[in-house]
Coordinates of C-alpha atoms and ligand atoms in Angstrom, one line a residue:
Chain L
M17 CA -6.4 -79.5 19.1
S18 CA -8.0 -82.0 21.5
R19 CA -8.1 -81.3 25.2
S20 CA -5.3 -83.7 26.1
E21 CA -2.9 -81.7 24.0
Y22 CA -3.1 -78.9 26.6
A23 CA -0.9 -79.1 29.7
V24 CA -3.0 -76.6 31.5
V25 CA -6.7 -75.8 31.0
A26 CA -8.6 -73.5 33.2
D27 CA -12.3 -72.7 32.8
G28 CA -13.7 -69.7 34.6
L29 CA -11.6 -69.7 37.7
R30 CA -12.8 -67.5 40.5
K31 CA -11.2 -66.6 43.8
R32 CA -12.2 -64.1 46.3
Y33 CA -10.4 -63.0 49.5
R34 CA -12.9 -61.2 51.7
D35 CA -13.5 -58.0 49.8
T36 CA -10.9 -58.6 47.1
V37 CA -11.8 -60.4 43.9
A38 CA -8.4 -62.0 43.0
L39 CA -9.7 -64.0 40.1
D40 CA -12.8 -63.2 38.2
D41 CA -13.6 -65.8 35.5
L42 CA -10.1 -66.6 34.3
H43 CA -9.6 -68.9 31.3
L44 CA -6.3 -70.5 30.2
A45 CA -5.3 -73.1 27.6
V46 CA -1.6 -73.9 27.5
P47 CA -0.5 -76.3 24.7
R48 CA 1.9 -79.0 25.8
G49 CA 5.6 -78.2 25.2
T50 CA 5.1 -74.5 25.0
V51 CA 6.1 -71.6 27.2
Y52 CA 3.1 -69.5 28.3
G53 CA 3.5 -66.1 30.0
L54 CA 0.9 -64.7 32.3
L55 CA 1.5 -61.0 32.2
G56 CA -0.1 -58.4 34.4
P57 CA 0.5 -55.6 36.8
N58 CA 0.9 -56.1 40.6
G59 CA -2.4 -57.4 42.0
A60 CA -3.6 -58.7 38.7
G61 CA -4.1 -62.2 40.1
K62 CA -1.0 -64.0 38.7
T63 CA 0.1 -65.5 41.9
T64 CA -3.4 -66.6 42.8
A65 CA -3.7 -68.3 39.5
V66 CA -0.4 -70.2 40.0
R67 CA -1.4 -71.1 43.6
I68 CA -4.7 -72.6 42.4
L69 CA -3.0 -74.5 39.5
T70 CA -0.4 -76.0 41.8
T71 CA -3.0 -77.3 44.3
L72 CA -2.0 -74.8 47.0
V73 CA -5.3 -73.0 47.1
R74 CA -8.8 -74.1 46.1
S75 CA -10.7 -71.9 43.7
D76 CA -14.2 -70.7 44.6
G77 CA -15.5 -71.5 41.2
G78 CA -14.6 -72.8 37.8
R79 CA -12.5 -75.9 37.0
A80 CA -9.0 -76.7 35.8
E81 CA -6.9 -79.5 34.6
V82 CA -3.2 -79.8 34.8
A83 CA -1.2 -82.5 33.0
G84 CA -4.6 -84.0 32.1
Y85 CA -5.8 -84.4 35.7
D86 CA -8.6 -82.5 37.5
L87 CA -7.3 -80.2 40.2
R88 CA -10.1 -80.8 42.6
T89 CA -10.4 -84.6 42.5
Q90 CA -6.9 -85.7 41.4
A91 CA -4.6 -83.3 43.2
R92 CA -2.2 -86.0 44.2
L93 CA -1.7 -87.1 40.6
V94 CA -1.2 -83.4 39.6
R95 CA 1.5 -83.0 42.3
R96 CA 3.5 -85.8 40.8
R97 CA 3.7 -84.0 37.5
I98 CA 4.3 -80.4 38.3
G99 CA 7.2 -78.3 39.6
L100 CA 6.7 -75.0 41.4
T101 CA 9.2 -72.2 41.7
G102 CA 7.2 -69.7 43.8
Q103 CA 7.5 -66.0 44.2
Q104 CA 9.9 -66.5 47.2
T105 CA 13.0 -68.4 46.6
A106 CA 12.4 -71.6 48.6
V107 CA 16.0 -72.5 49.3
D108 CA 17.2 -73.6 52.7
D109 CA 20.1 -71.2 53.2
S110 CA 21.8 -73.1 56.0
I111 CA 22.3 -76.5 54.5
T112 CA 24.3 -77.0 51.3
A113 CA 23.0 -76.8 47.8
R114 CA 23.4 -80.6 47.5
Q115 CA 21.6 -81.3 50.8
N116 CA 18.8 -79.1 49.6
L117 CA 18.3 -81.2 46.4
V118 CA 18.7 -84.5 48.2
M119 CA 16.1 -83.5 50.7
F120 CA 13.6 -82.6 48.0
G121 CA 14.5 -85.7 46.1
R122 CA 13.6 -87.8 49.1
L123 CA 10.4 -85.9 49.6
F124 CA 9.5 -86.7 46.0
H125 CA 9.8 -90.4 47.0
I126 CA 12.4 -91.5 44.4
G127 CA 14.5 -93.2 47.1
K128 CA 17.7 -92.2 48.8
E129 CA 20.2 -93.4 46.2
A130 CA 18.3 -91.9 43.2
A131 CA 17.8 -88.7 45.2
R132 CA 21.6 -88.4 45.6
R133 CA 22.3 -89.1 41.9
R134 CA 19.6 -86.8 40.7
A135 CA 21.0 -84.0 42.9
G136 CA 24.4 -84.4 41.3
E137 CA 22.8 -84.4 37.8
L138 CA 20.8 -81.2 38.5
L139 CA 23.8 -79.4 40.0
D140 CA 25.6 -80.0 36.8
Q141 CA 22.7 -79.1 34.6
F142 CA 22.1 -75.8 36.4
G143 CA 25.7 -74.9 36.5
L144 CA 26.1 -75.3 40.3
A145 CA 28.6 -78.1 40.5
D146 CA 31.4 -75.9 41.8
A147 CA 29.2 -74.6 44.6
A148 CA 27.5 -77.9 45.4
D149 CA 28.8 -78.2 48.9
K150 CA 28.4 -74.6 49.9
A151 CA 25.5 -73.1 51.7
P152 CA 23.2 -71.0 49.5
K153 CA 23.5 -68.0 51.8
T154 CA 26.9 -67.4 50.1
F155 CA 25.3 -67.5 46.6
S156 CA 24.4 -64.7 44.3
G157 CA 20.7 -64.0 43.7
G158 CA 20.9 -65.8 40.3
M159 CA 22.6 -68.8 41.8
R160 CA 20.0 -69.1 44.5
R161 CA 17.2 -68.9 42.0
R162 CA 18.9 -71.5 39.8
L163 CA 19.0 -73.8 42.8
D164 CA 15.4 -73.1 43.4
L165 CA 14.6 -74.0 39.8
A166 CA 16.6 -77.2 40.2
S167 CA 14.6 -78.1 43.3
S168 CA 11.4 -78.0 41.3
M169 CA 12.9 -80.1 38.5
I170 CA 13.6 -83.2 40.6
L171 CA 10.9 -85.3 38.9
A172 CA 11.5 -83.7 35.5
P173 CA 7.9 -82.4 35.7
E174 CA 5.6 -82.2 32.7
V175 CA 4.5 -78.7 33.7
L176 CA 6.7 -76.2 35.5
F177 CA 5.2 -73.1 37.2
L178 CA 7.4 -70.1 37.7
D179 CA 6.0 -67.2 39.6
E180 CA 8.0 -64.1 38.8
P181 CA 11.2 -66.0 38.4
T182 CA 13.5 -63.0 38.0
T183 CA 12.0 -60.4 40.2
G184 CA 14.6 -58.9 42.4
L185 CA 17.6 -60.3 40.4
D186 CA 20.3 -58.1 38.8
P187 CA 20.6 -58.2 35.0
A188 CA 23.3 -61.0 35.2
G189 CA 21.0 -63.1 37.4
R190 CA 18.1 -62.6 35.1
R191 CA 20.1 -63.8 32.1
E192 CA 21.2 -66.9 34.0
V193 CA 17.6 -67.8 34.8
W194 CA 16.4 -67.1 31.3
Q195 CA 19.1 -69.3 29.9
Q196 CA 18.0 -72.2 32.2
V197 CA 14.3 -71.7 31.4
G198 CA 15.1 -71.6 27.7
K199 CA 17.0 -75.0 28.0
L200 CA 14.1 -76.6 29.9
A201 CA 11.6 -75.4 27.3
A202 CA 13.9 -76.7 24.5
A203 CA 13.9 -80.1 26.2
G204 CA 10.1 -80.1 26.0
T205 CA 8.9 -79.0 29.5
T206 CA 5.7 -77.0 29.4
V207 CA 6.3 -73.8 31.3
L208 CA 3.8 -71.4 32.7
L209 CA 5.5 -68.3 34.0
T210 CA 4.2 -65.1 35.4
T211 CA 6.0 -61.8 35.1
H212 CA 5.5 -58.1 35.0
Y213 CA 8.6 -57.6 32.9
L214 CA 7.6 -57.3 29.3
D215 CA 11.0 -58.1 27.9
E216 CA 11.0 -61.3 29.9
A217 CA 7.7 -62.4 28.4
D218 CA 8.8 -61.3 25.0
K219 CA 12.0 -63.3 25.2
L220 CA 10.8 -66.5 26.8
C221 CA 7.2 -67.1 25.8
D222 CA 5.5 -68.6 22.8
R223 CA 2.2 -67.1 23.9
I224 CA 1.3 -64.3 26.3
G225 CA -1.9 -63.9 28.2
V226 CA -2.4 -60.5 29.6
I227 CA -4.6 -60.4 32.7
D228 CA -5.8 -57.6 34.9
H229 CA -8.2 -57.5 37.8
G230 CA -8.3 -61.3 37.7
R231 CA -9.7 -61.3 34.1
N232 CA -8.2 -62.1 30.7
V233 CA -7.5 -59.0 28.7
V234 CA -5.9 -60.5 25.6
E235 CA -3.9 -63.5 24.5
D236 CA -1.5 -63.6 21.6
T237 CA 2.1 -64.3 20.5
P238 CA 4.6 -61.7 21.5
D239 CA 4.7 -60.4 17.9
G240 CA 0.9 -60.6 17.4
L241 CA 0.4 -58.7 20.6
K242 CA 2.7 -55.9 19.4
R243 CA 1.0 -55.8 16.0
R244 CA -2.4 -56.0 17.5
I245 CA -2.3 -52.9 19.6
G246 CA 0.1 -50.8 18.3
N247 CA 0.1 -50.0 14.8
E248 CA 3.6 -49.6 13.8
R249 CA 5.1 -46.2 14.3
L250 CA 6.8 -44.1 11.7
E251 CA 9.7 -42.2 13.1
V252 CA 11.7 -39.3 11.6
V253 CA 14.8 -37.9 13.1
A254 CA 15.4 -34.3 11.8
A255 CA 18.8 -33.1 10.7
E256 CA 18.0 -29.5 11.6
P257 CA 15.8 -28.8 14.7
G258 CA 14.1 -26.0 12.6
D259 CA 12.6 -28.6 10.3
L260 CA 10.7 -30.4 13.1
A261 CA 7.5 -28.3 12.7
Q262 CA 7.1 -29.3 9.0
I263 CA 8.0 -32.9 9.8
T264 CA 5.3 -33.1 12.4
E265 CA 2.8 -31.7 10.0
L266 CA 3.7 -34.4 7.4
L267 CA 3.5 -37.2 10.0
N268 CA 0.1 -36.0 11.1
K269 CA -1.2 -36.3 7.5
A270 CA 0.1 -39.9 7.4
A271 CA -1.2 -40.9 10.8
A272 CA -3.6 -43.6 11.6
S273 CA -7.1 -42.2 12.3
G274 CA -7.2 -40.3 15.6
R275 CA -3.5 -40.4 16.3
E276 CA -1.1 -37.5 16.5
A277 CA 2.6 -37.2 16.1
T278 CA 4.7 -36.9 19.3
V279 CA 8.2 -35.4 19.7
D280 CA 10.6 -37.3 21.9
S281 CA 12.8 -35.8 24.7
T282 CA 15.7 -35.0 22.4
G283 CA 13.6 -32.6 20.5
L284 CA 14.8 -34.0 17.2
A285 CA 12.8 -37.2 16.6
A286 CA 9.1 -37.2 15.9
S287 CA 6.9 -40.3 15.5
V288 CA 3.3 -41.3 15.0
A289 CA 1.2 -44.5 14.8
V290 CA 0.4 -45.5 11.2
S291 CA -2.0 -48.1 9.9
D292 CA -0.1 -49.1 6.8
G293 CA 3.5 -48.7 7.5
V294 CA 5.0 -49.1 4.0
L295 CA 2.5 -46.8 2.4
A296 CA 3.0 -44.1 5.1
L297 CA 6.8 -44.4 4.8
T298 CA 6.7 -43.9 1.0
E299 CA 4.3 -40.9 1.2
V300 CA 6.4 -39.1 3.9
A301 CA 9.6 -39.8 2.0
V302 CA 8.3 -38.4 -1.2
E303 CA 6.9 -35.3 0.5
L304 CA 10.1 -34.6 2.4
R305 CA 12.0 -34.8 -0.9
E306 CA 9.6 -32.4 -2.6
R307 CA 10.0 -29.9 0.2
G308 CA 13.7 -30.3 0.1
I309 CA 14.0 -31.4 3.7
T310 CA 16.9 -33.6 4.6
V311 CA 16.6 -35.9 7.6
A312 CA 19.0 -37.8 9.8
D313 CA 16.9 -41.0 9.9
L314 CA 13.5 -42.3 8.7
G315 CA 12.0 -45.6 9.6
L316 CA 9.3 -47.9 10.9
R317 CA 9.4 -49.2 14.4
R318 CA 7.3 -51.9 16.2
P319 CA 6.0 -50.7 19.6
T320 CA 7.8 -52.3 22.6
L321 CA 5.8 -54.7 24.7
D322 CA 5.8 -52.0 27.4
E323 CA 3.9 -49.6 25.2
A324 CA 1.6 -52.5 24.1
F325 CA 0.9 -53.4 27.7
L326 CA 0.0 -50.0 28.8
H327 CA -2.3 -49.6 25.9
L328 CA -4.0 -53.0 26.5
T329 CA -4.7 -52.6 30.2
E330 CA -5.9 -49.1 29.8
G331 CA -8.2 -50.2 27.0
A332 CA -9.7 -52.9 29.2
K333 CA -10.7 -50.5 32.0
Chain T
M23 CA 18.4 -85.1 29.9
T24 CA 17.8 -87.4 32.8
T25 CA 19.9 -90.4 33.4
V26 CA 18.5 -91.3 36.9
D27 CA 15.5 -93.5 36.9
L28 CA 12.8 -91.2 38.3
V29 CA 10.3 -93.7 39.6
P30 CA 8.3 -92.0 42.4
D31 CA 6.3 -94.3 44.6
M32 CA 2.8 -94.3 43.0
D33 CA 1.1 -96.6 45.5
D34 CA -1.8 -94.7 47.0
S35 CA -3.0 -97.4 49.5
L36 CA -3.5 -96.4 53.1
A37 CA -0.5 -98.5 54.2
S38 CA 1.8 -96.8 51.7
R39 CA 0.5 -93.3 52.8
A40 CA 1.1 -94.1 56.4
K41 CA 4.6 -95.3 55.6
W42 CA 5.4 -92.1 53.7
A43 CA 3.9 -89.9 56.5
V44 CA 6.6 -91.4 58.7
V45 CA 9.4 -91.3 56.2
D46 CA 8.7 -87.8 55.1
S47 CA 8.5 -86.6 58.7
W48 CA 11.9 -88.1 59.3
T49 CA 13.3 -86.3 56.2
V50 CA 12.0 -83.0 57.6
V51 CA 13.6 -83.9 61.0
L52 CA 16.9 -84.6 59.3
Q53 CA 16.8 -81.2 57.6
E54 CA 16.2 -79.5 60.9
L55 CA 18.9 -81.5 62.6
T56 CA 21.3 -80.6 59.8
H57 CA 20.7 -77.0 60.7
L58 CA 21.7 -77.6 64.3
V59 CA 24.8 -79.5 63.4
R60 CA 25.9 -76.9 60.9
Q61 CA 25.1 -74.0 63.3
P62 CA 25.7 -75.1 66.9
S63 CA 25.7 -71.4 67.8
T64 CA 21.9 -71.6 67.7
F65 CA 22.0 -73.2 71.1
A66 CA 24.2 -70.4 72.5
W67 CA 21.7 -67.8 71.3
Q68 CA 18.7 -69.6 72.5
L69 CA 20.1 -70.7 75.9
G70 CA 22.0 -67.4 76.5
F71 CA 19.0 -65.7 78.0
P72 CA 17.9 -68.4 80.5
I73 CA 21.5 -69.0 81.6
V74 CA 22.1 -65.3 82.2
M75 CA 18.8 -65.1 84.1
V76 CA 19.7 -68.1 86.3
L77 CA 23.2 -66.8 87.1
M78 CA 21.7 -63.4 88.0
F79 CA 19.1 -65.0 90.3
V80 CA 21.4 -67.5 91.9
Y81 CA 24.2 -65.0 92.6
V82 CA 22.4 -61.6 92.9
F83 CA 18.8 -61.8 94.0
G84 CA 18.8 -65.4 95.3
S85 CA 21.1 -64.6 98.2
A86 CA 18.4 -62.3 99.6
M87 CA 15.5 -64.7 99.1
D88 CA 14.3 -67.2 101.7
V89 CA 12.8 -70.0 99.7
S90 CA 13.2 -72.8 102.1
G91 CA 12.2 -71.2 105.3
Q92 CA 15.8 -71.8 106.6
G93 CA 17.1 -68.3 106.0
A94 CA 17.9 -66.1 103.0
G95 CA 19.9 -67.7 100.2
E96 CA 19.6 -71.2 101.7
G97 CA 18.8 -73.9 99.1
Y98 CA 18.2 -71.3 96.4
L99 CA 20.3 -73.2 93.8
D100 CA 18.1 -76.3 94.3
Y101 CA 15.0 -74.1 93.9
A102 CA 16.1 -72.1 90.8
M103 CA 17.6 -74.9 88.7
P104 CA 14.4 -76.8 88.2
G105 CA 12.8 -73.4 87.5
L106 CA 15.4 -72.7 84.9
F107 CA 14.6 -76.1 83.2
A108 CA 10.9 -75.3 83.2
M109 CA 11.3 -71.8 81.9
T110 CA 13.5 -73.0 79.0
M111 CA 10.8 -75.4 78.0
A112 CA 8.2 -72.6 78.3
F113 CA 10.2 -70.2 76.1
G114 CA 10.6 -73.1 73.5
F115 CA 7.3 -72.2 71.8
M116 CA 9.0 -69.2 70.4
N117 CA 11.6 -71.3 68.7
T118 CA 8.8 -73.3 67.1
A119 CA 6.8 -70.2 66.1
F120 CA 9.9 -68.6 64.6
A121 CA 10.8 -71.7 62.6
V122 CA 7.3 -72.1 61.3
A123 CA 7.0 -68.4 60.4
L124 CA 10.3 -68.7 58.5
T125 CA 9.3 -71.8 56.5
K126 CA 6.1 -70.0 55.6
E127 CA 7.8 -66.8 54.7
K128 CA 10.5 -68.5 52.5
G129 CA 7.9 -70.3 50.5
F130 CA 8.9 -73.7 51.9
I131 CA 5.5 -74.6 53.1
D132 CA 4.2 -73.8 49.6
R133 CA 6.7 -76.0 47.8
F134 CA 6.1 -78.8 50.2
R135 CA 2.4 -78.6 49.7
S136 CA 2.8 -78.6 45.9
M137 CA 4.7 -81.9 46.2
P138 CA 3.4 -85.4 46.4
M139 CA 4.8 -85.8 50.0
A140 CA 2.7 -86.4 53.1
S141 CA 1.5 -82.9 54.0
S142 CA 1.3 -83.8 57.7
A143 CA 5.1 -84.3 57.7
V144 CA 5.6 -80.5 57.8
V145 CA 4.0 -80.5 61.2
T146 CA 5.1 -83.8 62.6
G147 CA 8.6 -83.3 61.4
R148 CA 8.7 -79.9 63.1
G149 CA 7.4 -81.4 66.3
V150 CA 9.9 -84.3 66.5
A151 CA 12.8 -81.9 65.6
D152 CA 11.7 -79.6 68.4
I153 CA 11.6 -82.3 71.0
I154 CA 15.1 -83.5 70.0
H155 CA 16.2 -79.8 70.1
A156 CA 14.7 -79.5 73.6
T157 CA 16.4 -82.6 74.8
V158 CA 19.8 -81.1 73.8
D159 CA 18.8 -77.9 75.5
L160 CA 18.1 -79.7 78.7
T161 CA 21.3 -81.7 78.5
I162 CA 23.3 -78.5 78.2
L163 CA 21.4 -76.9 81.1
V164 CA 21.9 -80.0 83.3
V165 CA 25.7 -79.9 82.7
I166 CA 25.8 -76.2 83.7
A167 CA 23.7 -76.9 86.7
L168 CA 25.9 -79.8 87.8
V169 CA 29.0 -77.5 87.4
L170 CA 27.3 -74.9 89.6
G171 CA 26.8 -77.6 92.3
W172 CA 23.2 -78.7 91.8
R173 CA 22.4 -82.4 92.3
P174 CA 19.1 -84.2 91.7
G175 CA 18.1 -85.6 95.1
G176 CA 15.5 -88.3 94.0
S177 CA 16.0 -91.7 92.5
L178 CA 16.9 -92.3 88.9
G179 CA 13.3 -93.0 88.1
D180 CA 12.2 -89.7 89.7
T181 CA 14.9 -87.9 87.7
L182 CA 13.7 -89.4 84.5
A183 CA 10.1 -88.7 85.3
A184 CA 11.1 -85.0 85.9
F185 CA 12.6 -84.8 82.5
A186 CA 9.6 -86.5 81.0
L187 CA 7.3 -83.9 82.5
L188 CA 9.6 -81.1 81.1
L189 CA 9.4 -82.6 77.6
W190 CA 5.6 -83.1 78.0
L191 CA 5.2 -79.3 78.6
R192 CA 7.5 -78.6 75.6
L193 CA 5.4 -81.0 73.4
A194 CA 2.2 -79.2 74.3
L195 CA 3.7 -75.9 73.5
I196 CA 4.9 -77.0 70.1
F197 CA 1.3 -76.6 68.9
V198 CA 1.0 -73.2 70.5
G199 CA 4.1 -72.3 68.5
I200 CA 2.8 -73.8 65.2
Q201 CA -0.5 -71.9 65.6
L202 CA 1.3 -68.6 66.4
G203 CA 3.9 -69.2 63.6
L204 CA 1.2 -69.6 61.0
L205 CA -0.8 -66.7 62.4
V206 CA 2.0 -64.0 62.3
K207 CA 2.9 -62.4 59.0
N208 CA 6.6 -63.0 59.0
S209 CA 9.5 -64.3 61.0
E210 CA 10.3 -60.8 62.3
M211 CA 6.9 -60.6 63.9
A212 CA 7.5 -64.1 65.4
G213 CA 10.6 -62.6 67.1
N214 CA 8.3 -60.1 68.8
L215 CA 6.5 -63.0 70.5
F216 CA 9.1 -62.6 73.2
A217 CA 6.8 -60.0 74.7
L218 CA 4.3 -62.8 75.2
A219 CA 6.9 -65.4 76.3
F220 CA 8.6 -63.3 78.9
P221 CA 5.6 -62.8 81.3
F222 CA 4.5 -66.4 80.6
G223 CA 8.0 -67.7 81.7
M224 CA 8.6 -65.2 84.5
V225 CA 5.2 -64.7 86.2
S226 CA 5.6 -68.1 87.7
S227 CA 7.4 -70.0 90.5
V228 CA 10.5 -70.3 88.3
F229 CA 12.7 -67.9 90.3
A230 CA 10.6 -67.0 93.3
P231 CA 7.8 -68.7 95.3
P232 CA 4.4 -67.1 94.5
D233 CA 4.0 -66.8 98.3
L234 CA 6.5 -64.0 98.2
M235 CA 4.6 -62.1 95.5
A236 CA 1.7 -59.6 95.9
G237 CA -1.6 -61.4 96.3
W238 CA -3.1 -61.4 92.8
L239 CA 0.3 -61.8 91.1
G240 CA 1.0 -64.7 93.3
A241 CA -2.2 -66.4 92.3
I242 CA -1.5 -65.9 88.6
A243 CA 2.1 -67.2 89.1
A244 CA 0.9 -70.2 91.1
W245 CA -1.7 -71.2 88.4
N246 CA 0.8 -70.7 85.6
P247 CA 1.4 -74.1 83.9
V248 CA 5.1 -73.4 84.0
S249 CA 4.9 -73.3 87.8
S250 CA 3.2 -76.6 87.9
T251 CA 5.9 -78.3 85.9
A252 CA 8.6 -76.4 88.0
G253 CA 6.8 -77.5 91.3
A254 CA 6.4 -81.1 90.2
I255 CA 10.1 -81.5 89.2
R256 CA 11.3 -79.9 92.4
E257 CA 9.5 -82.6 94.2
L258 CA 11.0 -85.3 91.9
F259 CA 14.5 -83.7 92.4
A260 CA 13.8 -83.7 96.2
S261 CA 14.5 -80.0 96.4
P262 CA 13.9 -78.5 99.9
A263 CA 10.2 -78.1 100.5
V264 CA 8.9 -74.6 99.9
P265 CA 6.0 -73.3 102.1
S266 CA 3.0 -72.7 99.8
G267 CA -0.4 -71.2 100.3
Y268 CA -1.9 -72.3 97.0
W269 CA -4.0 -75.4 96.4
I270 CA -2.5 -76.0 93.0
E271 CA 1.0 -76.0 94.3
E272 CA 0.1 -78.8 96.7
H273 CA -0.9 -80.8 93.7
A274 CA 1.9 -79.8 91.4
T275 CA 2.5 -83.3 89.9
T276 CA -1.1 -83.8 88.9
A277 CA -1.2 -80.2 87.5
A278 CA 2.1 -80.8 85.6
V279 CA 0.4 -83.7 83.8
I280 CA -3.0 -82.1 83.2
W281 CA -1.9 -78.5 82.2
P282 CA 0.0 -79.7 79.1
A283 CA -2.9 -82.0 78.2
V284 CA -5.3 -79.0 78.4
I285 CA -3.0 -76.9 76.2
L286 CA -2.6 -79.8 73.8
A287 CA -6.4 -80.3 73.6
A288 CA -6.9 -76.6 72.8
F289 CA -4.1 -76.0 70.4
L290 CA -3.6 -79.2 68.5
P291 CA -7.0 -78.8 66.7
L292 CA -6.4 -75.1 66.2
A293 CA -3.0 -75.6 64.7
V294 CA -4.2 -78.4 62.4
R295 CA -7.1 -76.3 61.3
R296 CA -4.9 -73.3 60.7
Y297 CA -2.6 -75.5 58.6
Q298 CA -5.5 -76.9 56.5
R299 CA -6.8 -73.4 56.0
L300 CA -3.7 -72.5 54.1
S301 CA -5.6 -73.8 51.1
R302 CA -8.5 -71.4 51.5
Ligands
LIG25 N1 -4.1 -64.5 50.9 C1 -4.7 -63.4 50.5 N2 -5.5 -62.7 51.3 C2 -6.1 -61.6 50.9 N3 -6.0 -61.0 49.7 C3 -5.2 -61.6 48.8 C4 -4.5 -62.8 49.2 N4 -3.7 -63.2 48.1 C5 -4.0 -62.3 47.2 N5 -4.8 -61.4 47.6 C6 -5.3 -60.2 46.8 O1 -5.7 -60.7 45.5 C7 -5.3 -59.8 44.5 C8 -4.4 -60.6 43.5 O2 -3.2 -60.9 44.1 P1 -2.1 -61.8 43.4 O3 -2.6 -63.0 42.8 O4 -1.0 -61.9 44.4 O5 -1.6 -60.8 42.3 P2 -0.2 -60.7 41.4 O6 0.5 -62.0 41.7 O7 -0.7 -60.6 40.0 O8 0.5 -59.5 41.9 C9 -4.6 -58.7 45.1 O9 -5.5 -57.6 45.3 C10 -4.2 -59.2 46.5 O10 -4.1 -58.2 47.4
LIG26 MG1 2.4 -62.2 42.4

């Protein structure tokens, strides 16, 4: 892929705040038209990365291009091609939703009339038409965040940056925002989002970059990430609690090297990481049958991203 | 997806950038004015304190104070009303600081700075909106003063000059407000600035002549910029002369021009630098 096929390229970004190293040699390459998730715990450097890429903060070292323009020398050109929905919801609560969008439209220099029409269009698109002339302070969290998203979409930007778009929202609000982001991505907008919710990255992103302490830990597709760390797990649910000791013994025999079976909190299900899932499954099934043990359930399970994440960041320390 | 023609102005010439600096500032001003129109109660909140103060002084303490040398209570209304105007301008820096802290806290400054708009508009728009706000404040206070029986005694020109001096003080304090608003962590801390504003507004000639205060306090009060503005506009409103033992009070008009200029010279560069430093 040639360089111009990337909407965001960062080479060795560094940023230090007094004693804190916020970014320490961060690399990114986000292909155009994809959704990229920057995943990491609090303090990992996600917000700092977004602030540098949206021209708000200058990096101490390294270079970056957004929408094909250099951040240092062509910041004005970058600003015409990006949208930012920051960690805080930047909505003016005491003017109406429509007034918010018209104001931003005018500040994007598209002219008064176009700003007004674009506001109406975005209100429809983001499902806010009914609330258009109400003040956002009466809105639900999800609605305010959708208005916030709409405000960053005035110019239909090439690259949209979302910093923890659903933090602090209830489940309904999160779904509303996910749905809108999904629509924007389907329409071809490149999205770079940060999150510490793994299900969010899993659901929205084409690729996920895990970062910690301002450094890249690993980058992969959501599925690849899961496959990469966590071998699959073989799980057996016993029919009789008394069989669990024998089941655990069998699982330990089938385990990937160095791994041991664990029993979950119900005291009925035991599982273990395995390196070849199908082989382990067959072996354990045959053994169970030979020993005459009947089980309630037997199956392979991919690790959740949460498990993967814990494993990855701990491995990087 | 988009039916509106999205053609942003791409002209990067100096003339175009100057034009947009003005247009963008005006857009920010309009946003601020929309707040005031939608929430007129803002004025009640912000003017409530000065109005209560002035009523208390005029009707409670003022009757015991001899400000004109013609007996206790004589001419106190004429003395206190210009003081009230000056004090309200002085307290204004808190409104600026609070508004700036709020725009910062809510991520507005970030979104503005990530956009192709003129970045100076955030500051100039704020300044123009605050001057308009202060003009409305003064209008309300003048109406109240007229109802209470106060009358400006000078010519129309003198009266206009007095209001110009008041707004000149307010203008200088906008940059103190911007600096403080960018300095504090959040809008809640900006609210605590009242602890700073109160002595700044009150240790002055606003409600009592410094001559009547203890020596050192009187000197501080006399040299307070708020006192200079209050003293200068008292002359312009032809309030009864107040005996004064301080050199600066004898030159109040000059001081009322110079003090804000000094504040401006100190805080304009500070505030601009603070704003630019947001990208550090
Ligand atoms: N303006 C700042 N001043 C000082 N330290 C900062 C500043 N911004 C971020 N940091 C520090 O840099 C590190 C990374 O922060 P941040 O990028 O906000 O992480 P994240 O968004 O992943 O939670 C943290 O240790 C944070 O305390
Ligand atoms: Mg963050």
